[in-house]
CSV table of C-alpha atoms in Angstrom, one decimal:
chain,number,residue,atom,x,y,z
A,18,MET,CA,0.0,0.0,0.0
A,19,LEU,CA,1.3,3.4,-0.9
A,20,THR,CA,1.3,5.6,2.1
A,21,ARG,CA,2.5,9.2,2.6
A,22,ARG,CA,5.1,8.0,5.1
A,23,THR,CA,6.5,5.5,2.5
A,24,VAL,CA,6.6,8.3,-0.1
A,25,LEU,CA,8.4,10.8,2.3
A,26,ASP,CA,10.8,8.1,3.4
A,27,THR,CA,11.7,7.4,-0.2
A,28,ALA,CA,12.0,11.1,-1.0
A,29,LEU,CA,14.4,11.6,1.9
A,30,ARG,CA,16.5,8.7,0.8
A,31,LEU,CA,16.7,10.1,-2.7
A,32,ILE,CA,17.7,13.6,-1.5
A,33,ASP,CA,20.3,12.1,0.9
A,34,ALA,CA,21.8,10.1,-2.1
A,35,GLU,CA,21.5,12.6,-4.9
A,36,GLY,CA,20.5,16.0,-3.6
A,37,VAL,CA,17.3,18.0,-3.8
A,38,GLU,CA,17.7,18.6,-7.5
A,39,ALA,CA,17.1,14.8,-8.1
A,40,LEU,CA,13.7,14.9,-6.6
A,41,SER,CA,10.8,14.7,-9.1
A,42,MET,CA,7.5,12.8,-9.3
A,43,ARG,CA,9.0,10.7,-12.1
A,44,ARG,CA,12.1,9.7,-10.1
A,45,MET,CA,9.9,9.0,-7.1
A,46,GLY,CA,7.6,6.8,-9.2
A,47,LYS,CA,10.6,4.8,-10.5
A,48,ALA,CA,12.1,4.4,-7.0
A,49,LEU,CA,8.7,3.2,-5.7
A,50,GLY,CA,8.0,1.0,-8.7
A,51,CYS,CA,4.7,2.7,-9.5
A,52,ASP,CA,3.1,5.1,-11.9
A,53,PRO,CA,4.1,8.7,-10.9
A,54,MET,CA,0.4,9.7,-11.1
A,55,ARG,CA,-0.3,7.5,-8.1
A,56,LEU,CA,1.9,9.7,-6.0
A,57,TYR,CA,-0.6,12.5,-6.3
A,58,ARG,CA,-3.0,10.6,-4.0
A,59,VAL,CA,-0.6,11.2,-1.1
A,60,ALA,CA,1.3,14.3,-2.2
A,61,ALA,CA,-0.1,17.3,-4.0
A,62,GLY,CA,3.2,17.8,-5.9
A,63,LYS,CA,6.9,18.5,-5.5
A,64,ASP,CA,6.3,21.4,-3.1
A,65,ASP,CA,4.2,19.2,-0.9
A,66,LEU,CA,6.9,16.6,-0.9
A,67,LEU,CA,9.6,19.1,0.1
A,68,ASP,CA,7.4,20.4,3.0
A,69,GLY,CA,6.8,16.8,4.0
A,70,VAL,CA,10.4,15.8,4.0
A,71,VAL,CA,11.3,18.9,6.2
A,72,GLU,CA,8.5,17.9,8.6
A,73,LEU,CA,9.8,14.3,8.6
A,74,VAL,CA,13.4,15.3,9.4
A,75,LEU,CA,12.3,17.8,12.1
A,76,SER,CA,10.3,15.1,13.7
A,77,GLU,CA,13.6,13.6,14.8
A,78,LEU,CA,14.4,16.8,16.8
A,79,ARG,CA,13.4,16.4,20.5
A,80,VAL,CA,13.4,19.3,22.9
A,81,PRO,CA,14.1,17.6,26.3
A,82,ALA,CA,12.3,18.8,29.4
A,83,PRO,CA,14.5,21.0,31.7
A,84,VAL,CA,15.8,19.6,35.0
A,85,ASP,CA,16.1,22.1,37.9
A,86,HIS,CA,15.4,25.0,35.5
A,87,ASP,CA,18.5,24.2,33.4
A,88,TRP,CA,17.2,25.8,30.3
A,89,GLU,CA,20.7,26.4,29.0
A,90,GLY,CA,21.4,22.7,29.2
A,91,VAL,CA,18.3,22.1,27.2
A,92,LEU,CA,19.3,24.5,24.5
A,93,ARG,CA,22.8,23.0,24.3
A,94,ARG,CA,21.4,19.5,23.9
A,95,THR,CA,18.8,20.6,21.4
A,96,ALA,CA,21.5,22.4,19.4
A,97,HIS,CA,23.7,19.3,19.2
A,98,SER,CA,20.7,17.2,18.2
A,99,PHE,CA,19.9,19.6,15.4
A,100,ARG,CA,23.6,19.4,14.2
A,101,THR,CA,23.5,15.7,14.3
A,102,ILE,CA,20.3,15.6,12.2
A,103,ALA,CA,21.8,18.2,9.8
A,104,LEU,CA,25.0,16.2,9.3
A,105,ALA,CA,23.0,13.0,8.7
A,106,HIS,CA,20.9,14.7,6.0
A,107,PRO,CA,23.1,17.4,4.5
A,108,GLY,CA,21.0,17.6,1.4
A,109,ILE,CA,18.0,18.7,3.5
A,110,VAL,CA,19.8,21.5,5.3
A,111,PRO,CA,19.0,24.2,2.7
A,112,LEU,CA,15.4,23.2,3.0
A,113,LEU,CA,15.4,23.3,6.8
A,114,VAL,CA,16.7,26.9,6.5
A,115,THR,CA,14.7,28.2,3.6
A,116,ARG,CA,11.6,26.1,3.1
A,117,PRO,CA,9.7,27.6,6.1
A,118,LEU,CA,10.2,31.1,4.6
A,119,ALA,CA,8.1,30.2,1.6
A,120,THR,CA,5.0,29.5,3.7
A,121,PRO,CA,3.2,31.7,6.2
A,122,LEU,CA,3.7,30.5,9.8
A,123,ALA,CA,0.2,29.3,10.4
A,124,MET,CA,0.2,27.3,7.1
A,125,ARG,CA,3.4,25.3,7.7
A,126,PRO,CA,3.2,21.6,8.5
A,127,LEU,CA,2.5,21.1,12.2
A,128,GLY,CA,5.5,19.0,12.7
A,129,THR,CA,7.8,21.9,11.7
A,130,LEU,CA,6.2,24.1,14.4
A,131,ARG,CA,6.5,21.7,17.3
A,132,PRO,CA,10.2,22.5,18.1
A,133,LEU,CA,9.2,26.2,18.0
A,134,GLU,CA,6.4,25.6,20.4
A,135,ALA,CA,8.5,23.5,22.7
A,136,LEU,CA,11.3,26.1,22.8
A,137,LEU,CA,8.9,28.9,23.4
A,138,GLU,CA,7.4,27.0,26.3
A,139,LEU,CA,10.8,26.3,27.8
A,140,LEU,CA,11.9,30.0,27.6
A,141,VAL,CA,8.6,31.4,29.0
A,142,GLY,CA,8.7,28.7,31.7
A,143,VAL,CA,12.0,30.0,33.0
A,144,GLY,CA,11.1,33.6,33.1
A,145,PHE,CA,11.3,35.2,29.7
A,146,ASP,CA,8.3,37.2,28.7
A,147,GLU,CA,6.6,36.2,25.5
A,148,ARG,CA,8.3,38.8,23.4
A,149,GLY,CA,11.7,38.0,24.9
A,150,ALA,CA,11.1,34.3,24.4
A,151,LEU,CA,10.4,34.8,20.7
A,152,HIS,CA,13.4,37.0,20.3
A,153,ALA,CA,15.6,34.4,22.1
A,154,TYR,CA,14.2,31.7,19.8
A,155,ARG,CA,15.0,33.7,16.7
A,156,LEU,CA,18.5,34.4,17.8
A,157,TYR,CA,19.1,30.8,18.8
A,158,ILE,CA,17.6,29.2,15.7
A,159,GLY,CA,19.3,31.7,13.4
A,160,PHE,CA,22.6,30.8,15.0
A,161,LEU,CA,22.0,27.1,14.5
A,162,HIS,CA,21.0,27.5,10.9
A,163,GLY,CA,24.1,29.6,10.2
A,164,HIS,CA,26.3,27.1,12.0
A,165,VAL,CA,25.2,24.0,10.1
A,166,LEU,CA,25.4,25.8,6.8
A,167,ASN,CA,28.9,27.0,7.5
A,168,GLU,CA,30.0,23.6,8.7
A,169,LEU,CA,28.7,21.9,5.6
A,170,GLN,CA,30.8,24.4,3.5
A,171,GLU,CA,34.0,23.5,5.3
A,172,ARG,CA,35.1,21.1,2.6
A,173,VAL,CA,38.6,19.7,2.3
A,174,LEU,CA,39.8,19.6,-1.3
A,175,ASP,CA,42.5,17.0,-0.8
A,176,PRO,CA,42.3,15.2,2.6
A,177,ASP,CA,45.6,13.3,2.0
A,178,GLU,CA,47.6,16.5,1.4
A,179,PRO,CA,49.8,17.2,4.5
A,180,ASP,CA,50.2,20.9,3.6
A,181,ASP,CA,47.2,22.9,4.9
A,182,LEU,CA,47.4,25.5,2.2
A,183,LEU,CA,47.4,22.8,-0.5
A,184,ARG,CA,44.9,20.6,1.3
A,185,LEU,CA,42.2,23.3,1.2
A,186,GLY,CA,43.1,24.6,-2.3
A,187,LEU,CA,43.9,28.0,-0.8
A,188,HIS,CA,47.2,28.1,-2.8
A,189,ARG,CA,45.0,29.0,-5.8
A,190,LEU,CA,44.0,32.3,-4.3
A,191,PRO,CA,46.1,35.4,-5.3
A,192,VAL,CA,48.5,36.2,-2.4
A,193,LYS,CA,48.0,39.9,-2.5
A,194,GLU,CA,44.2,39.8,-2.6
A,195,PHE,CA,43.6,37.2,0.1
A,196,PRO,CA,46.5,37.3,2.6
A,197,ARG,CA,44.2,36.8,5.6
A,198,LEU,CA,42.5,33.7,4.2
A,199,ARG,CA,45.8,32.1,3.2
A,200,ALA,CA,47.3,32.9,6.6
A,201,LEU,CA,44.3,31.0,8.3
A,202,ALA,CA,45.0,27.8,6.4
A,203,THR,CA,45.9,25.8,9.5
A,204,GLU,CA,43.0,27.1,11.5
A,205,LEU,CA,40.6,26.3,8.6
A,206,ALA,CA,42.1,22.9,8.1
A,207,SER,CA,41.5,22.0,11.8
A,208,TYR,CA,37.9,23.0,11.8
A,209,ASP,CA,36.0,21.2,14.6
A,210,GLY,CA,32.2,21.6,14.1
A,211,ARG,CA,31.3,20.4,17.6
A,212,ARG,CA,33.7,22.7,19.3
A,213,GLU,CA,32.6,25.7,17.1
A,214,LEU,CA,29.0,25.0,18.0
A,215,GLU,CA,29.9,25.0,21.7
A,216,GLU,CA,31.8,28.2,21.4
A,217,GLY,CA,29.0,29.9,19.6
A,218,LEU,CA,26.5,28.7,22.2
A,219,ASP,CA,28.6,30.1,25.0
A,220,VAL,CA,28.2,33.6,23.4
A,221,ILE,CA,24.5,33.2,22.6
A,222,LEU,CA,23.6,31.8,26.0
A,223,ALA,CA,25.6,34.4,27.9
A,224,GLY,CA,23.6,37.1,26.2
A,225,LEU,CA,20.3,35.4,26.8
A,226,ARG,CA,21.2,34.9,30.5
A,227,ARG,CA,21.9,38.6,30.9
A,228,GLN,CA,18.6,39.4,29.2
A,229,LEU,CA,16.8,37.0,31.6
A,230,ASP,CA,18.5,38.5,34.6
A,231,ARG,CA,17.3,42.0,33.6
A,232,THR,CA,13.7,40.9,33.2
A,233,SER,CA,13.4,38.6,36.2
A,234,PRO,CA,15.8,39.9,38.9
A,235,GLY,CA,16.1,38.0,42.1
A,236,GLU,CA,14.5,34.8,40.9
A,237,GLY,CA,17.8,32.9,40.7
A,238,LEU,CA,17.2,31.3,37.4
């Protein structure tokens, strides 16, 4: 039986293997061994498939309940979960970042809104007012999107090359025009996505902590 979940799982596997550009109703029909017209019974078209795949991937993201008001720990664990999902499905990352922008908030698939609802509930629960919680969410999720996009761009041209400049292909850049980039070859070659995420979270959470202290003084959160 052809179900929506079967179709979305197949679409995700196709994107993981060949990228978003490979997704089409014809390719999906071939992968599922059926007439592509049958797919329209469970998906209105390619846009519906893309929205469904984003919802499917985001369903893997769980926002844990806070223990002893440790909202910062929750945001750290959620961030690392998001990164893990993104690295497992790199072809989906551009969709995770841009697909929601193509649809008004109230018209997005419900599964894409559940992490937003859970994070807003967390932030309001520890003392942010509603506006502050929304601002904190936007800052946090914007950082996560930027981080995973940047990490996926950190590609090594020649992993077996011992010289960092050659390994990254930076030797091709004109010396006089890009001295800073060339000088950063060793740092770029030793990029550690997990460490970079933690360092960025330190900055984001420190700012949110100060904001929370200003809005709820004396509560000890």
